[in-house]
Structure formats: C-alpha cells, structure tokens
Coordinates of N, CA, C and O in Angstrom, one line a residue:
M1 N -2.8 -21.1 1.8 CA -4.2 -21.3 2.2 C -5.0 -21.5 0.9 O -4.8 -20.9 -0.1
S2 N -6.0 -22.4 1.0 CA -6.8 -22.7 -0.1 C -7.9 -21.7 -0.3 O -8.4 -21.1 0.7
P3 N -8.3 -21.5 -1.6 CA -9.4 -20.6 -1.8 C -10.7 -21.2 -1.3 O -10.9 -22.5 -1.3
A4 N -11.6 -20.4 -0.9 CA -12.9 -20.9 -0.4 C -13.9 -21.0 -1.5 O -13.6 -20.4 -2.6
P5 N -15.0 -21.6 -1.3 CA -16.0 -21.7 -2.4 C -16.5 -20.3 -2.6 O -16.5 -19.4 -1.8
G6 N -17.0 -20.1 -3.8 CA -17.6 -18.8 -4.1 C -16.7 -18.0 -5.1 O -15.7 -18.6 -5.6
P7 N -17.0 -16.8 -5.3 CA -16.3 -16.0 -6.4 C -14.8 -15.8 -6.1 O -14.1 -15.7 -7.1
D8 N -14.4 -15.8 -4.9 CA -13.0 -15.6 -4.6 C -12.1 -16.8 -5.0 O -10.9 -16.6 -5.2
R9 N -12.7 -17.9 -5.2 CA -11.9 -19.1 -5.6 C -11.1 -18.8 -6.9 O -9.9 -19.0 -6.9
D10 N -11.8 -18.3 -7.9 CA -11.1 -18.0 -9.1 C -10.2 -16.9 -9.0 O -9.1 -16.8 -9.6
V11 N -10.6 -15.9 -8.2 CA -9.7 -14.7 -8.1 C -8.4 -15.0 -7.4 O -7.3 -14.7 -7.9
I12 N -8.5 -15.7 -6.3 CA -7.3 -16.0 -5.5 C -6.4 -17.0 -6.3 O -5.2 -16.9 -6.3
G13 N -7.1 -17.9 -6.9 CA -6.3 -18.9 -7.7 C -5.6 -18.2 -8.9 O -4.4 -18.5 -9.1
A14 N -6.2 -17.3 -9.5 CA -5.6 -16.6 -10.6 C -4.4 -15.7 -10.1 O -3.4 -15.7 -10.7
I15 N -4.6 -15.1 -9.0 CA -3.6 -14.2 -8.4 C -2.4 -15.1 -8.0 O -1.2 -14.8 -8.3
A16 N -2.7 -16.3 -7.4 CA -1.6 -17.2 -7.0 C -0.8 -17.7 -8.2 O 0.4 -18.0 -8.1
S17 N -1.5 -17.8 -9.4 CA -0.8 -18.3 -10.6 C -0.1 -17.1 -11.3 O 0.4 -17.4 -12.4
G18 N -0.2 -15.9 -10.8 CA 0.5 -14.8 -11.4 C -0.3 -14.0 -12.3 O 0.2 -13.0 -13.0
Q19 N -1.6 -14.2 -12.4 CA -2.5 -13.4 -13.3 C -3.1 -12.3 -12.5 O -4.0 -12.5 -11.7
I20 N -2.5 -11.1 -12.6 CA -2.9 -10.0 -11.8 C -3.6 -9.0 -12.7 O -3.0 -8.5 -13.7
D21 N -4.9 -8.7 -12.4 CA -5.6 -7.8 -13.1 C -5.2 -6.3 -12.7 O -4.7 -6.1 -11.6
P22 N -5.4 -5.4 -13.6 CA -5.1 -4.0 -13.2 C -6.0 -3.4 -12.2 O -5.7 -2.4 -11.6
I23 N -7.2 -3.9 -12.1 CA -8.2 -3.4 -11.1 C -9.0 -4.5 -10.5 O -9.3 -5.5 -11.1
Y24 N -9.2 -4.4 -9.2 CA -10.0 -5.3 -8.4 C -11.0 -4.4 -7.6 O -10.5 -3.5 -6.9
C25 N -12.3 -4.7 -7.6 CA -13.2 -4.1 -6.7 C -13.8 -5.2 -5.9 O -14.5 -6.0 -6.4
L26 N -13.3 -5.3 -4.6 CA -13.7 -6.3 -3.7 C -14.8 -5.9 -2.8 O -14.6 -4.8 -2.1
H27 N -15.9 -6.6 -2.8 CA -17.0 -6.2 -1.9 C -17.7 -7.4 -1.3 O -17.7 -8.5 -1.9
G28 N -18.4 -7.1 -0.2 CA -19.2 -8.2 0.4 C -19.1 -8.2 1.9 O -18.2 -7.6 2.4
A29 N -20.0 -8.9 2.5 CA -20.1 -8.9 3.9 C -19.1 -9.9 4.6 O -18.8 -9.8 5.8
E30 N -18.5 -10.8 3.8 CA -17.5 -11.7 4.3 C -16.1 -11.1 4.3 O -15.3 -11.3 3.4
R31 N -15.9 -10.4 5.4 CA -14.6 -9.6 5.5 C -13.4 -10.4 5.5 O -12.3 -10.0 4.9
Y32 N -13.5 -11.6 6.0 CA -12.3 -12.5 6.1 C -11.8 -12.8 4.6 O -10.7 -12.8 4.3
L33 N -12.8 -13.1 3.7 CA -12.4 -13.4 2.4 C -11.9 -12.2 1.6 O -11.0 -12.3 0.8
V34 N -12.5 -11.1 1.9 CA -12.0 -9.8 1.2 C -10.6 -9.6 1.7 O -9.7 -9.3 0.8
D35 N -10.3 -9.7 3.0 CA -9.0 -9.5 3.5 C -8.0 -10.5 2.9 O -6.8 -10.2 2.6
R36 N -8.4 -11.8 2.8 CA -7.6 -12.8 2.2 C -7.2 -12.5 0.8 O -6.1 -12.6 0.4
C37 N -8.2 -12.0 0.0 CA -7.9 -11.7 -1.4 C -7.0 -10.5 -1.5 O -6.0 -10.5 -2.3
L38 N -7.2 -9.5 -0.6 CA -6.3 -8.3 -0.6 C -4.9 -8.7 -0.2 O -3.9 -8.3 -0.8
A39 N -4.7 -9.6 0.7 CA -3.4 -10.1 1.1 C -2.7 -10.8 -0.1 O -1.5 -10.6 -0.3
A40 N -3.5 -11.6 -0.8 CA -2.9 -12.3 -2.0 C -2.5 -11.3 -3.0 O -1.4 -11.4 -3.6
I41 N -3.3 -10.3 -3.2 CA -2.9 -9.2 -4.2 C -1.7 -8.5 -3.8 O -0.7 -8.3 -4.5
R42 N -1.6 -8.1 -2.5 CA -0.5 -7.4 -1.9 C 0.8 -8.2 -2.1 O 1.8 -7.7 -2.5
Q43 N 0.7 -9.5 -1.8 CA 1.9 -10.4 -1.9 C 2.3 -10.5 -3.4 O 3.5 -10.4 -3.7
A44 N 1.4 -10.6 -4.3 CA 1.7 -10.8 -5.7 C 2.3 -9.5 -6.3 O 3.2 -9.6 -7.1
V45 N 1.8 -8.4 -5.9 CA 2.2 -7.1 -6.5 C 3.5 -6.6 -5.8 O 4.4 -6.2 -6.5
L46 N 3.6 -6.7 -4.5 CA 4.7 -6.1 -3.8 C 5.7 -7.1 -3.2 O 6.7 -6.6 -2.7
G47 N 5.3 -8.3 -3.2 CA 6.1 -9.3 -2.5 C 7.6 -9.3 -2.9 O 8.5 -9.5 -2.0
S48 N 7.9 -9.0 -4.1 CA 9.3 -9.0 -4.6 C 9.9 -7.6 -4.8 O 11.0 -7.4 -5.3
A49 N 9.2 -6.6 -4.3 CA 9.6 -5.2 -4.5 C 10.7 -4.8 -3.6 O 11.4 -3.8 -3.8
G50 N 11.0 -5.6 -2.5 CA 12.0 -5.2 -1.6 C 11.9 -3.8 -1.0 O 10.8 -3.5 -0.5
G51 N 12.9 -3.0 -1.0 CA 12.9 -1.7 -0.4 C 12.0 -0.7 -1.2 O 11.6 0.3 -0.7
G52 N 11.7 -1.1 -2.4 CA 10.8 -0.2 -3.2 C 9.3 -0.3 -2.9 O 8.5 0.5 -3.5
A53 N 9.0 -1.2 -2.0 CA 7.5 -1.4 -1.7 C 6.9 -0.2 -1.2 O 5.8 0.2 -1.5
S54 N 7.6 0.5 -0.3 CA 7.0 1.7 0.3 C 6.8 2.8 -0.7 O 5.9 3.6 -0.5
F55 N 7.6 2.9 -1.8 CA 7.3 3.8 -2.8 C 6.2 3.5 -3.7 O 5.6 4.3 -4.4
N56 N 5.8 2.2 -3.7 CA 4.8 1.7 -4.7 C 3.5 1.2 -4.0 O 2.8 0.4 -4.6
H57 N 3.2 1.6 -2.8 CA 2.1 1.2 -2.1 C 1.3 2.4 -1.5 O 1.9 3.0 -0.6
D58 N 0.2 2.7 -2.0 CA -0.6 3.8 -1.5 C -2.0 3.3 -1.1 O -2.6 2.5 -1.7
V59 N -2.4 3.8 0.1 CA -3.7 3.4 0.7 C -4.5 4.7 0.9 O -4.0 5.6 1.5
F60 N -5.7 4.7 0.4 CA -6.6 5.9 0.5 C -7.9 5.5 1.2 O -8.4 4.5 1.0
D61 N -8.3 6.4 2.1 CA -9.7 6.3 2.7 C -10.5 7.2 1.8 O -10.4 8.4 1.7
L62 N -11.4 6.5 1.0 CA -12.2 7.2 0.0 C -13.2 8.2 0.6 O -13.8 9.0 -0.2
K63 N -13.4 8.2 1.9 CA -14.3 9.2 2.5 C -13.6 10.5 2.5 O -14.2 11.6 2.6
E64 N -12.2 10.5 2.5 CA -11.4 11.7 2.6 C -10.7 12.1 1.3 O -10.5 13.2 1.1
A65 N -10.2 11.1 0.6 CA -9.5 11.3 -0.6 C -10.4 11.3 -1.9 O -11.2 10.4 -2.0
P66 N -10.3 12.3 -2.7 CA -11.2 12.3 -3.9 C -10.7 11.3 -4.9 O -9.5 10.9 -5.0
M67 N -11.7 10.7 -5.6 CA -11.4 9.6 -6.6 C -10.4 10.1 -7.6 O -9.6 9.3 -8.1
G68 N -10.4 11.4 -8.0 CA -9.5 11.9 -9.0 C -8.0 11.8 -8.5 O -7.2 11.4 -9.3
R69 N -7.8 11.9 -7.2 CA -6.5 11.8 -6.7 C -6.0 10.3 -6.7 O -4.9 10.0 -7.0
V70 N -7.0 9.4 -6.4 CA -6.7 8.0 -6.4 C -6.3 7.6 -7.8 O -5.3 6.8 -8.0
V71 N -7.1 8.0 -8.8 CA -6.9 7.6 -10.2 C -5.5 8.2 -10.6 O -4.8 7.5 -11.3
S72 N -5.3 9.4 -10.3 CA -4.0 10.1 -10.6 C -2.8 9.2 -10.1 O -1.8 9.0 -10.8
T73 N -2.9 8.8 -8.8 CA -1.9 8.0 -8.2 C -1.8 6.6 -9.0 O -0.6 6.2 -9.2
A74 N -2.9 6.1 -9.4 CA -2.9 4.8 -10.1 C -2.2 5.0 -11.5 O -1.6 4.0 -12.0
R75 N -2.3 6.1 -12.0 CA -1.7 6.4 -13.4 C -0.1 6.6 -13.2 O 0.6 6.6 -14.2
T76 N 0.4 6.8 -12.0 CA 1.8 7.0 -11.8 C 2.6 5.7 -12.0 O 2.1 4.7 -11.5
M77 N 3.7 5.8 -12.6 CA 4.5 4.6 -12.9 C 5.2 4.2 -11.6 O 5.5 5.0 -10.7
P78 N 5.5 2.9 -11.4 CA 6.1 2.5 -10.2 C 7.6 2.9 -10.1 O 8.2 3.2 -11.2
M79 N 8.1 3.0 -8.9 CA 9.5 3.5 -8.7 C 10.3 2.3 -8.2 O 10.0 1.7 -7.2
M80 N 11.4 2.0 -9.0 CA 12.3 0.9 -8.6 C 11.6 -0.5 -8.4 O 12.0 -1.3 -7.6
A81 N 10.5 -0.7 -9.1 CA 9.8 -2.0 -9.1 C 9.0 -2.2 -10.3 O 8.9 -1.2 -11.1
R82 N 8.5 -3.4 -10.5 CA 7.7 -3.7 -11.7 C 6.3 -3.2 -11.6 O 5.7 -2.8 -12.6
R83 N 5.7 -3.1 -10.4 CA 4.3 -2.8 -10.2 C 4.1 -1.9 -9.1 O 4.9 -1.8 -8.1
R84 N 3.0 -1.2 -9.1 CA 2.5 -0.3 -8.0 C 1.2 -0.8 -7.5 O 0.4 -1.4 -8.3
L85 N 0.9 -0.7 -6.2 CA -0.4 -1.1 -5.6 C -1.0 0.1 -5.0 O -0.5 0.8 -4.2
V86 N -2.3 0.4 -5.5 CA -3.1 1.5 -4.9 C -4.4 0.9 -4.4 O -5.1 0.2 -5.1
I87 N -4.6 1.2 -3.1 CA -5.8 0.7 -2.5 C -6.7 1.8 -2.1 O -6.3 2.8 -1.4
G88 N -8.0 1.7 -2.4 CA -9.0 2.7 -2.0 C -10.0 2.0 -1.1 O -10.7 1.1 -1.6
K89 N -10.1 2.4 0.2 CA -11.0 1.7 1.1 C -12.3 2.6 1.2 O -12.3 3.8 1.3
G90 N -13.5 1.9 1.3 CA -14.7 2.6 1.5 C -15.4 3.0 0.2 O -16.1 4.0 0.2
V91 N -15.2 2.3 -0.9 CA -15.7 2.7 -2.2 C -17.2 2.7 -2.1 O -17.9 3.5 -2.9
D92 N -17.8 1.9 -1.2 CA -19.3 1.9 -1.1 C -19.9 3.1 -0.5 O -21.1 3.3 -0.5
E93 N -19.0 3.9 0.1 CA -19.5 5.1 0.8 C -19.3 6.4 -0.1 O -19.6 7.5 0.4
V94 N -18.9 6.2 -1.3 CA -18.6 7.3 -2.2 C -19.9 7.5 -3.1 O -20.4 6.5 -3.6
K95 N -20.3 8.7 -3.2 CA -21.5 9.0 -4.0 C -21.2 8.8 -5.5 O -20.1 9.0 -5.9
A96 N -22.2 8.5 -6.3 CA -22.0 8.2 -7.7 C -21.3 9.3 -8.4 O -20.4 9.0 -9.2
P97 N -21.6 10.6 -8.3 CA -20.9 11.6 -9.1 C -19.4 11.7 -8.7 O -18.6 12.0 -9.6
E98 N -19.1 11.3 -7.5 CA -17.7 11.4 -7.1 C -16.9 10.2 -7.6 O -15.7 10.2 -7.6
L99 N -17.6 9.2 -8.1 CA -16.9 8.0 -8.7 C -16.6 8.2 -10.2 O -15.8 7.4 -10.7
E100 N -17.1 9.2 -10.8 CA -17.0 9.4 -12.2 C -15.5 9.4 -12.7 O -15.3 8.9 -13.8
P101 N -14.5 10.0 -12.0 CA -13.2 9.9 -12.5 C -12.6 8.5 -12.8 O -11.7 8.3 -13.5
L102 N -13.3 7.6 -12.1 CA -12.9 6.2 -12.3 C -13.2 5.6 -13.6 O -12.5 4.7 -14.1
L103 N -14.3 6.1 -14.2 CA -14.8 5.5 -15.5 C -13.7 5.4 -16.6 O -13.5 4.4 -17.2
P104 N -13.1 6.6 -16.9 CA -12.1 6.5 -18.0 C -10.9 5.6 -17.6 O -10.3 4.9 -18.5
Y105 N -10.6 5.5 -16.3 CA -9.5 4.6 -15.9 C -9.8 3.2 -16.1 O -9.0 2.4 -16.5
V106 N -11.1 2.8 -15.8 CA -11.5 1.4 -16.0 C -11.4 1.0 -17.5 O -11.0 -0.1 -17.8
E107 N -11.6 1.9 -18.4 CA -11.5 1.7 -19.8 C -10.1 1.6 -20.3 O -9.8 0.9 -21.3
D108 N -9.2 2.3 -19.6 CA -7.8 2.3 -20.0 C -6.9 2.3 -18.7 O -6.2 3.3 -18.4
P109 N -6.8 1.2 -18.0 CA -6.0 1.2 -16.8 C -4.5 1.1 -17.0 O -4.1 0.7 -18.1
N110 N -3.7 1.6 -16.1 CA -2.3 1.6 -16.2 C -1.9 0.1 -16.0 O -2.1 -0.5 -14.9
P111 N -1.2 -0.5 -16.9 CA -0.8 -1.9 -16.8 C 0.3 -2.2 -15.7 O 0.4 -3.3 -15.3
T112 N 0.9 -1.1 -15.2 CA 1.9 -1.4 -14.2 C 1.4 -1.1 -12.8 O 2.1 -1.1 -11.8
T113 N 0.1 -0.8 -12.7 CA -0.5 -0.5 -11.4 C -1.7 -1.5 -11.2 O -2.4 -1.9 -12.1
C114 N -1.8 -1.9 -9.9 CA -3.0 -2.7 -9.5 C -3.8 -1.8 -8.6 O -3.3 -1.5 -7.5
L115 N -4.9 -1.4 -9.0 CA -5.8 -0.6 -8.2 C -6.9 -1.5 -7.6 O -7.6 -2.3 -8.2
V116 N -7.0 -1.4 -6.2 CA -7.9 -2.3 -5.5 C -8.8 -1.3 -4.7 O -8.4 -0.5 -4.0
L117 N -10.1 -1.5 -5.0 CA -11.2 -0.8 -4.4 C -11.9 -1.7 -3.4 O -12.3 -2.8 -3.9
I118 N -12.2 -1.3 -2.2 CA -12.8 -2.2 -1.2 C -14.0 -1.5 -0.6 O -14.0 -0.3 -0.3
G119 N -15.1 -2.3 -0.5 CA -16.3 -1.8 0.1 C -17.1 -3.0 0.6 O -16.8 -4.2 0.3
E120 N -18.2 -2.7 1.3 CA -19.0 -3.8 1.8 C -20.2 -4.0 1.0 O -20.5 -5.0 0.4
K121 N -21.0 -2.9 0.8 CA -22.3 -3.0 0.1 C -22.2 -2.1 -1.2 O -22.2 -0.9 -1.1
I122 N -22.0 -2.7 -2.3 CA -21.9 -2.0 -3.6 C -23.2 -1.8 -4.2 O -24.0 -2.8 -4.3
D123 N -23.6 -0.7 -4.7 CA -24.8 -0.4 -5.4 C -24.5 -0.6 -6.9 O -24.0 0.3 -7.5
T124 N -24.8 -1.8 -7.4 CA -24.4 -2.1 -8.8 C -25.2 -1.3 -9.8 O -25.0 -1.5 -11.0
R125 N -26.2 -0.5 -9.3 CA -26.9 0.3 -10.3 C -26.1 1.5 -10.7 O -26.3 2.1 -11.7
F126 N -25.0 1.8 -10.0 CA -24.1 2.9 -10.3 C -23.4 2.5 -11.6 O -22.9 1.4 -11.7
K127 N -23.2 3.4 -12.5 CA -22.6 3.2 -13.8 C -21.2 2.6 -13.6 O -20.8 1.7 -14.3
V128 N -20.4 3.2 -12.7 CA -19.0 2.7 -12.5 C -19.0 1.3 -12.1 O -18.1 0.5 -12.6
F129 N -19.9 0.8 -11.2 CA -19.8 -0.6 -10.8 C -20.3 -1.5 -11.9 O -19.8 -2.6 -12.0
A130 N -21.3 -1.0 -12.7 CA -21.7 -1.8 -13.8 C -20.6 -2.0 -14.8 O -20.3 -3.1 -15.4
T131 N -19.8 -0.9 -15.0 CA -18.6 -1.0 -15.9 C -17.5 -1.9 -15.4 O -16.9 -2.7 -16.1
L132 N -17.3 -1.8 -14.1 CA -16.3 -2.7 -13.4 C -16.8 -4.2 -13.6 O -16.0 -5.0 -13.9
R133 N -18.1 -4.4 -13.4 CA -18.6 -5.8 -13.5 C -18.4 -6.3 -15.0 O -17.9 -7.4 -15.2
K134 N -18.7 -5.5 -15.9 CA -18.6 -5.8 -17.3 C -17.1 -6.1 -17.7 O -16.9 -7.0 -18.5
A135 N -16.2 -5.4 -17.1 CA -14.8 -5.6 -17.4 C -14.2 -6.8 -16.6 O -13.1 -7.2 -16.9
G136 N -15.0 -7.4 -15.7 CA -14.5 -8.5 -14.9 C -13.7 -8.1 -13.7 O -13.0 -9.0 -13.1
Y137 N -13.9 -6.9 -13.2 CA -13.1 -6.4 -12.1 C -13.9 -6.4 -10.8 O -13.3 -6.1 -9.7
L138 N -15.2 -6.7 -10.8 CA -16.0 -6.6 -9.6 C -16.2 -8.0 -9.0 O -16.6 -8.9 -9.7
H139 N -15.8 -8.2 -7.8 CA -15.7 -9.5 -7.1 C -16.5 -9.4 -5.8 O -16.1 -8.6 -4.9
E140 N -17.5 -10.2 -5.7 CA -18.3 -10.2 -4.4 C -17.9 -11.4 -3.5 O -17.7 -12.5 -4.0
F141 N -17.8 -11.1 -2.2 CA -17.5 -12.0 -1.2 C -18.6 -12.1 -0.2 O -18.6 -11.5 0.8
A142 N -19.6 -12.9 -0.5 CA -20.8 -13.0 0.3 C -20.5 -14.1 1.4 O -19.7 -15.0 1.2
P143 N -21.2 -14.0 2.5 CA -21.0 -15.0 3.5 C -21.3 -16.4 3.0 O -22.2 -16.5 2.2
L144 N -20.6 -17.4 3.4 CA -20.9 -18.8 3.0 C -22.2 -19.2 3.7 O -22.5 -18.9 4.8
R145 N -22.9 -20.1 3.0 CA -24.1 -20.7 3.5 C -23.7 -21.8 4.5 O -22.6 -22.3 4.4
D146 N -24.5 -22.1 5.4 CA -24.2 -23.2 6.4 C -23.8 -24.4 5.7 O -22.8 -25.1 6.2
R147 N -24.4 -24.8 4.6 CA -24.0 -26.1 4.0 C -22.6 -26.0 3.3 O -22.1 -27.0 3.0
E148 N -22.1 -24.8 3.1 CA -20.8 -24.7 2.5 C -19.6 -24.6 3.5 O -18.5 -24.8 3.1
L149 N -20.0 -24.4 4.8 CA -18.9 -24.3 5.8 C -18.1 -25.6 6.0 O -16.9 -25.5 6.2
T150 N -18.8 -26.7 6.0 CA -18.1 -28.0 6.2 C -17.0 -28.2 5.1 O -15.9 -28.5 5.5
G151 N -17.4 -28.0 3.9 CA -16.4 -28.2 2.8 C -15.3 -27.2 2.9 O -14.1 -27.5 2.7
W152 N -15.6 -25.9 3.3 CA -14.6 -24.9 3.4 C -13.6 -25.3 4.5 O -12.4 -25.2 4.3
L153 N -14.1 -25.7 5.7 CA -13.3 -26.2 6.8 C -12.4 -27.3 6.4 O -11.2 -27.4 6.7
T154 N -12.9 -28.3 5.7 CA -12.2 -29.5 5.3 C -11.0 -29.1 4.3 O -9.9 -29.5 4.5
R155 N -11.3 -28.2 3.4 CA -10.2 -27.7 2.5 C -9.2 -26.9 3.2 O -8.0 -27.0 3.0
E156 N -9.6 -26.1 4.2 CA -8.6 -25.3 5.0 C -7.7 -26.2 5.8 O -6.5 -26.0 5.8
A157 N -8.3 -27.2 6.4 CA -7.5 -28.1 7.2 C -6.5 -28.9 6.3 O -5.4 -29.1 6.7
R158 N -7.0 -29.4 5.2 CA -6.1 -30.1 4.2 C -4.9 -29.2 3.8 O -3.8 -29.6 3.8
Q159 N -5.2 -28.0 3.5 CA -4.2 -27.0 3.0 C -3.2 -26.8 4.1 O -2.0 -26.7 3.9
R160 N -3.6 -26.8 5.4 CA -2.7 -26.6 6.5 C -2.1 -27.9 7.0 O -1.5 -27.9 8.1
Q161 N -2.4 -29.0 6.3 CA -1.9 -30.3 6.7 C -2.4 -30.8 8.1 O -1.7 -31.3 8.9
I162 N -3.7 -30.5 8.3 CA -4.4 -30.9 9.5 C -5.4 -31.9 9.2 O -6.2 -31.7 8.3
G163 N -5.5 -33.0 9.9 CA -6.5 -34.0 9.7 C -7.9 -33.6 10.2 O -8.0 -33.3 11.4
L164 N -8.9 -33.5 9.4 CA -10.2 -33.1 9.8 C -11.2 -33.8 8.9 O -11.3 -33.5 7.7
D165 N -12.0 -34.7 9.5 CA -13.0 -35.4 8.6 C -14.2 -34.6 8.5 O -14.4 -33.6 9.3
N166 N -15.1 -35.0 7.7 CA -16.4 -34.3 7.4 C -17.2 -34.1 8.7 O -17.8 -33.1 8.9
D167 N -17.3 -35.2 9.5 CA -18.1 -35.1 10.7 C -17.6 -34.1 11.7 O -18.3 -33.3 12.3
A168 N -16.3 -34.1 11.9 CA -15.6 -33.1 12.8 C -15.8 -31.7 12.2 O -16.1 -30.7 13.0
A169 N -15.6 -31.5 10.9 CA -15.8 -30.2 10.3 C -17.2 -29.7 10.5 O -17.4 -28.5 10.8
S170 N -18.2 -30.6 10.3 CA -19.6 -30.3 10.5 C -19.9 -29.8 11.9 O -20.5 -28.8 12.1
A171 N -19.3 -30.6 12.9 CA -19.5 -30.2 14.3 C -18.9 -28.9 14.6 O -19.5 -28.0 15.3
L172 N -17.7 -28.7 14.1 CA -17.0 -27.4 14.3 C -17.8 -26.2 13.7 O -17.9 -25.2 14.4
A173 N -18.2 -26.4 12.5 CA -19.0 -25.3 11.9 C -20.3 -25.0 12.6 O -20.7 -23.9 12.8
E174 N -20.9 -26.1 13.2 CA -22.2 -25.9 13.9 C -21.9 -25.2 15.2 O -22.6 -24.3 15.7
M175 N -20.8 -25.5 15.9 CA -20.4 -24.9 17.2 C -20.0 -23.5 17.0 O -20.3 -22.6 17.8
A176 N -19.1 -23.2 16.0 CA -18.5 -21.9 15.9 C -19.3 -20.9 15.1 O -19.1 -19.7 15.2
G177 N -20.2 -21.4 14.3 CA -21.0 -20.5 13.4 C -20.2 -20.1 12.2 O -19.2 -20.6 11.9
P178 N -20.8 -19.2 11.4 CA -20.3 -18.9 10.1 C -19.2 -17.9 10.0 O -18.8 -17.4 8.9
D179 N -18.6 -17.5 11.1 CA -17.5 -16.5 11.1 C -16.2 -17.2 10.6 O -15.5 -17.9 11.4
L180 N -15.9 -16.9 9.4 CA -14.7 -17.6 8.7 C -13.4 -17.2 9.4 O -12.5 -18.0 9.5
G181 N -13.3 -16.0 9.9 CA -12.1 -15.6 10.6 C -11.9 -16.4 11.9 O -10.8 -16.9 12.1
R182 N -12.9 -16.6 12.6 CA -12.9 -17.4 13.8 C -12.6 -18.9 13.4 O -11.8 -19.6 14.1
L183 N -13.3 -19.4 12.4 CA -13.1 -20.8 12.0 C -11.7 -21.1 11.5 O -11.2 -22.1 11.7
S184 N -11.1 -20.1 10.8 CA -9.8 -20.3 10.3 C -8.7 -20.4 11.4 O -7.7 -21.0 11.2
Q185 N -9.0 -19.9 12.5 CA -8.1 -20.0 13.6 C -8.1 -21.3 14.3 O -7.3 -21.8 15.0

C-alpha cells in the first residue's frame, strides 16, 4: 500500500525502507492512517520474529497500566529476536504527571525496543509531547482535506494495480466522503 499524503508519508516510507525509530507517538483523528502506520511498524519489528513474536509484543491500555510499567517493559531486552514491540494505547487520556516516567526514556530509549504510543487528541503543551516532537517521534495523522482525497485514491489504486483515472477518483471521493477506511475498500 502506498503512503498517503501528509505526515505519515515519510513515516511509513522510512519504516518500509527499514528505518525504525525507537519511539513513535501516533495521534490524530484519521484512525485508518494511524492503524496503517501501526501495522507497518508491527510488520517491520515482529515480521521475522517467528515464534518469538509473542515474547516480544506487549500491548498496554494506558488508562489501566501505569507509564512506569510500560517504560520498564520497553527497557526489557527482546527474547529470541532482534527487537521488541511495546504498544501503549490511549496516551491522550493520561494526565501529565502520570506521563513523567516517559521523559527519561525519550532521552535514552532502548535501541532494541520500538515503543509505540497511540492517541487521538494530544495536548502538545505537555512537556513529554513537546520532548517527543523535538526528538522527531511525534506523528500526527489528521484527516485528509477534500482536495487531497482524489490524489490519495489514485495512488491507492495504482499501488493495488487498479485502473482509476482522476475523474473517477474525484467522483468516488465525492460519493463516499472522507472516510479513508471506507475508500480503501
């Protein structure tokens, strides 16, 4: 699948070329693009792990798991694999003081772990998110504008080896609306 316009283009392209950052904070209202990026990360980190994938893949609901536990898991070395994947969902629902254990980790992440934090609405005034942005780990996936949908559909169709000209893509985008998940089907 081809990357869509916007911030995820560079992220997904980099992941596809094997450049995996130790931390990703994925946020935004365009859930389809967030999920697509997460799938690319999961494939890149765990794709060749074989039977060791279950030992090296942890998913946390951050409403229930304290950030200290997530960071501790991220500092753990992988078992029978090159890398470990730690996912924290709902980072936007965690209060600023509870995010503090993440700050030292952002400054010195475990190079054998990929920590992925996912949320919808990030308050970039929080120190931890400003630090993530400065380090290049904060990635926003905003909904595409109407004028961007036609190009996105055309690229998707080409990637899937489907013929779709600009007029047809424009009509499809107008009929289906901006829901990328629906459009991708």
